[in-house]
């Protein structure tokens, strides 16, 4: 039997308004919006002005409101709202990936302490139902990899570079004109947004709680026409791919780096603002989920699904974490990469363990070979400054090395919980 939910909504922008529309058209859901808190007093609102307030306490202190839906674009303020709401015994639904990824462990503890539920399906890949799928459907599956395209903005830009032969900067400009990219696009194009999502999915797929700053992210900002041409000549596309990988020794690696994908990959045909998630497990083999990664209605639909689940008392149980906690976070991995530099000798700094292919000319130099991810972390500033582009090949992680090196050198970082 569903409980009637009385919603205090924070934010009435793209997703907030999307939720309002989705909620008003949905049949059977037992939830009403009581009050909406927004920021800008001068904005015209498309619905009855009586709904709105600018004082967050009106929602947080209202005893009739039993669910806070947080859909604002300010991660710090979102954290303060969500924390207070949980402490006041209210359930919370949020779409804010940065806030969730940065405070996940604390928020999980708070929901336990105050016996409420915190749901955030909309924070990862828009309309794709990935969190509850990992949590419920794959609760006992021996998963070994979750990867995909988690950021619509960078995927839109990459699509335009290939389909319309645009340069990175022209494709970015087009994305900005169409509202797919913000004025400061760093969060999307440098891989931060995808990283927050990977951090959240790592908790549900493998029970790994890791802080975003521990995870390496490298985006698409330095991609050049030569890199795109290289991919096209080989029949490949370049996608920004977050990878969450469990190794055979039980450790888990998480990173975000562009990747070459061939026509055989599920990700090859994920274009524009669409997202796609590949889940790989021992028994289910490979599954692929795709859908709209952003937008008011697609994201609103994920929020609606959380609200509906909540009305039946649903709560994430972090099943993989409770099956086996203290999962080691493994940063000692070797990647098979394509590294393009503008100065012929720059690649020497990276200490390639093995080189499989090398090309040099006056204005185009690249190396394909095996490289520890630690070198990319160490040289990230240099890579950005020199406009070097790095992408992993389809081989990705050089598996044998990672495991033996870890076991021999005992370099796995045990996580303190
Ligand atoms: N857009 C998407 O497709 C998408 C997809 C997945 C997840 N998300 C996440 O959903 C959240 C909302 O994104 P959005 O695209 O809907 O943002 P948006 O269109 O920029 O709207 C932001 C809303 O938050 C309100 N707001 C900002 N600071 C506030 C504060 N301190 N107190 C009360 N209200 C405040 C704004 O108020 P005013 O109306 O007064 O300006 C506005 O209504 C973000 O966390 C985003 O990462 C978005």
PDB file of N, CA, C and O in Angstrom, residues 141-165:
ATOM      1  N   UNK A 141      24.838 -10.787  -8.581  1.00  0.00           N
ATOM      2  CA  UNK A 141      25.639 -11.095  -9.776  1.00  0.00           C
ATOM      3  C   UNK A 141      27.102 -10.732  -9.498  1.00  0.00           C
ATOM      4  O   UNK A 141      27.392  -9.761  -8.796  1.00  0.00           O
ATOM      5  N   UNK A 142      28.006 -11.548 -10.023  1.00  0.00           N
ATOM      6  CA  UNK A 142      29.431 -11.236  -9.863  1.00  0.00           C
ATOM      7  C   UNK A 142      29.831 -10.270 -10.967  1.00  0.00           C
ATOM      8  O   UNK A 142      30.316 -10.671 -12.019  1.00  0.00           O
ATOM      9  N   UNK A 143      29.568  -9.006 -10.724  1.00  0.00           N
ATOM     10  CA  UNK A 143      29.876  -8.002 -11.747  1.00  0.00           C
ATOM     11  C   UNK A 143      31.380  -7.803 -11.828  1.00  0.00           C
ATOM     12  O   UNK A 143      32.086  -7.921 -10.821  1.00  0.00           O
ATOM     13  N   UNK A 144      31.892  -7.518 -13.035  1.00  0.00           N
ATOM     14  CA  UNK A 144      33.304  -7.152 -13.084  1.00  0.00           C
ATOM     15  C   UNK A 144      33.578  -5.832 -13.793  1.00  0.00           C
ATOM     16  O   UNK A 144      34.665  -5.303 -13.688  1.00  0.00           O
ATOM     17  N   UNK A 145      32.572  -5.276 -14.466  1.00  0.00           N
ATOM     18  CA  UNK A 145      32.851  -3.976 -15.092  1.00  0.00           C
ATOM     19  C   UNK A 145      31.553  -3.217 -15.356  1.00  0.00           C
ATOM     20  O   UNK A 145      30.566  -3.806 -15.798  1.00  0.00           O
ATOM     21  N   UNK A 146      31.590  -1.923 -15.087  1.00  0.00           N
ATOM     22  CA  UNK A 146      30.523  -1.018 -15.498  1.00  0.00           C
ATOM     23  C   UNK A 146      31.221   0.138 -16.205  1.00  0.00           C
ATOM     24  O   UNK A 146      32.151   0.737 -15.664  1.00  0.00           O
ATOM     25  N   UNK A 147      30.812   0.401 -17.428  1.00  0.00           N
ATOM     26  CA  UNK A 147      31.460   1.477 -18.180  1.00  0.00           C
ATOM     27  C   UNK A 147      30.416   2.093 -19.112  1.00  0.00           C
ATOM     28  O   UNK A 147      29.282   1.632 -19.154  1.00  0.00           O
ATOM     29  N   UNK A 148      30.813   3.128 -19.839  1.00  0.00           N
ATOM     30  CA  UNK A 148      29.834   3.684 -20.773  1.00  0.00           C
ATOM     31  C   UNK A 148      30.047   5.132 -21.093  1.00  0.00           C
ATOM     32  O   UNK A 148      31.139   5.686 -20.930  1.00  0.00           O
ATOM     33  N   UNK A 149      28.967   5.743 -21.532  1.00  0.00           N
ATOM     34  CA  UNK A 149      28.965   7.174 -21.830  1.00  0.00           C
ATOM     35  C   UNK A 149      27.999   7.793 -20.838  1.00  0.00           C
ATOM     36  O   UNK A 149      26.797   7.537 -20.897  1.00  0.00           O
ATOM     37  N   UNK A 150      28.544   8.551 -19.900  1.00  0.00           N
ATOM     38  CA  UNK A 150      27.726   9.056 -18.794  1.00  0.00           C
ATOM     39  C   UNK A 150      27.483  10.557 -18.921  1.00  0.00           C
ATOM     40  O   UNK A 150      26.846  11.145 -18.069  1.00  0.00           O
ATOM     41  N   UNK A 151      28.071  11.201 -19.954  1.00  0.00           N
ATOM     42  CA  UNK A 151      27.939  12.649 -20.053  1.00  0.00           C
ATOM     43  C   UNK A 151      27.491  13.051 -21.457  1.00  0.00           C
ATOM     44  O   UNK A 151      28.238  12.875 -22.431  1.00  0.00           O
ATOM     45  N   UNK A 152      26.286  13.602 -21.532  1.00  0.00           N
ATOM     46  CA  UNK A 152      25.689  13.941 -22.825  1.00  0.00           C
ATOM     47  C   UNK A 152      26.383  15.094 -23.527  1.00  0.00           C
ATOM     48  O   UNK A 152      26.479  15.101 -24.759  1.00  0.00           O
ATOM     49  N   UNK A 153      26.869  16.074 -22.773  1.00  0.00           N
ATOM     50  CA  UNK A 153      27.493  17.255 -23.383  1.00  0.00           C
ATOM     51  C   UNK A 153      28.751  16.871 -24.161  1.00  0.00           C
ATOM     52  O   UNK A 153      28.911  17.235 -25.333  1.00  0.00           O
ATOM     53  N   UNK A 154      29.650  16.128 -23.509  1.00  0.00           N
ATOM     54  CA  UNK A 154      30.898  15.764 -24.188  1.00  0.00           C
ATOM     55  C   UNK A 154      30.599  14.813 -25.343  1.00  0.00           C
ATOM     56  O   UNK A 154      31.257  14.859 -26.385  1.00  0.00           O
ATOM     57  N   UNK A 155      29.572  13.965 -25.176  1.00  0.00           N
ATOM     58  CA  UNK A 155      29.239  13.045 -26.261  1.00  0.00           C
ATOM     59  C   UNK A 155      28.667  13.793 -27.468  1.00  0.00           C
ATOM     60  O   UNK A 155      28.952  13.445 -28.611  1.00  0.00           O
ATOM     61  N   UNK A 156      27.915  14.843 -27.182  1.00  0.00           N
ATOM     62  CA  UNK A 156      27.374  15.674 -28.262  1.00  0.00           C
ATOM     63  C   UNK A 156      28.536  16.306 -29.041  1.00  0.00           C
ATOM     64  O   UNK A 156      28.570  16.286 -30.276  1.00  0.00           O
ATOM     65  N   UNK A 157      29.498  16.852 -28.313  1.00  0.00           N
ATOM     66  CA  UNK A 157      30.645  17.512 -28.960  1.00  0.00           C
ATOM     67  C   UNK A 157      31.441  16.505 -29.795  1.00  0.00           C
ATOM     68  O   UNK A 157      31.777  16.754 -30.954  1.00  0.00           O
ATOM     69  N   UNK A 158      31.702  15.344 -29.207  1.00  0.00           N
ATOM     70  CA  UNK A 158      32.467  14.325 -29.941  1.00  0.00           C
ATOM     71  C   UNK A 158      31.706  13.869 -31.190  1.00  0.00           C
ATOM     72  O   UNK A 158      32.305  13.653 -32.250  1.00  0.00           O
ATOM     73  N   UNK A 159      30.399  13.743 -31.067  1.00  0.00           N
ATOM     74  CA  UNK A 159      29.585  13.342 -32.223  1.00  0.00           C
ATOM     75  C   UNK A 159      29.733  14.353 -33.354  1.00  0.00           C
ATOM     76  O   UNK A 159      29.922  13.981 -34.522  1.00  0.00           O
ATOM     77  N   UNK A 160      29.694  15.637 -33.009  1.00  0.00           N
ATOM     78  CA  UNK A 160      29.782  16.676 -34.043  1.00  0.00           C
ATOM     79  C   UNK A 160      31.168  16.718 -34.686  1.00  0.00           C
ATOM     80  O   UNK A 160      31.291  17.033 -35.870  1.00  0.00           O
ATOM     81  N   UNK A 161      32.207  16.394 -33.904  1.00  0.00           N
ATOM     82  CA  UNK A 161      33.552  16.399 -34.498  1.00  0.00           C
ATOM     83  C   UNK A 161      33.667  15.314 -35.564  1.00  0.00           C
ATOM     84  O   UNK A 161      34.366  15.479 -36.557  1.00  0.00           O
ATOM     85  N   UNK A 162      32.965  14.212 -35.351  1.00  0.00           N
ATOM     86  CA  UNK A 162      33.040  13.104 -36.315  1.00  0.00           C
ATOM     87  C   UNK A 162      32.020  13.301 -37.443  1.00  0.00           C
ATOM     88  O   UNK A 162      32.374  13.281 -38.617  1.00  0.00           O
ATOM     89  N   UNK A 163      30.752  13.530 -37.058  1.00  0.00           N
ATOM     90  CA  UNK A 163      29.694  13.577 -38.087  1.00  0.00           C
ATOM     91  C   UNK A 163      29.812  14.787 -39.001  1.00  0.00           C
ATOM     92  O   UNK A 163      29.534  14.716 -40.181  1.00  0.00           O
ATOM     93  N   UNK A 164      30.185  15.943 -38.394  1.00  0.00           N
ATOM     94  CA  UNK A 164      30.200  17.169 -39.200  1.00  0.00           C
ATOM     95  C   UNK A 164      31.607  17.713 -39.403  1.00  0.00           C
ATOM     96  O   UNK A 164      31.777  18.845 -39.845  1.00  0.00           O
ATOM     97  N   UNK A 165      32.595  16.911 -38.989  1.00  0.00           N
ATOM     98  CA  UNK A 165      33.994  17.306 -39.146  1.00  0.00           C
ATOM     99  C   UNK A 165      34.327  18.642 -38.496  1.00  0.00           C
ATOM    100  O   UNK A 165      35.189  19.378 -38.977  1.00  0.00           O
TER     101      UNK A 165
END
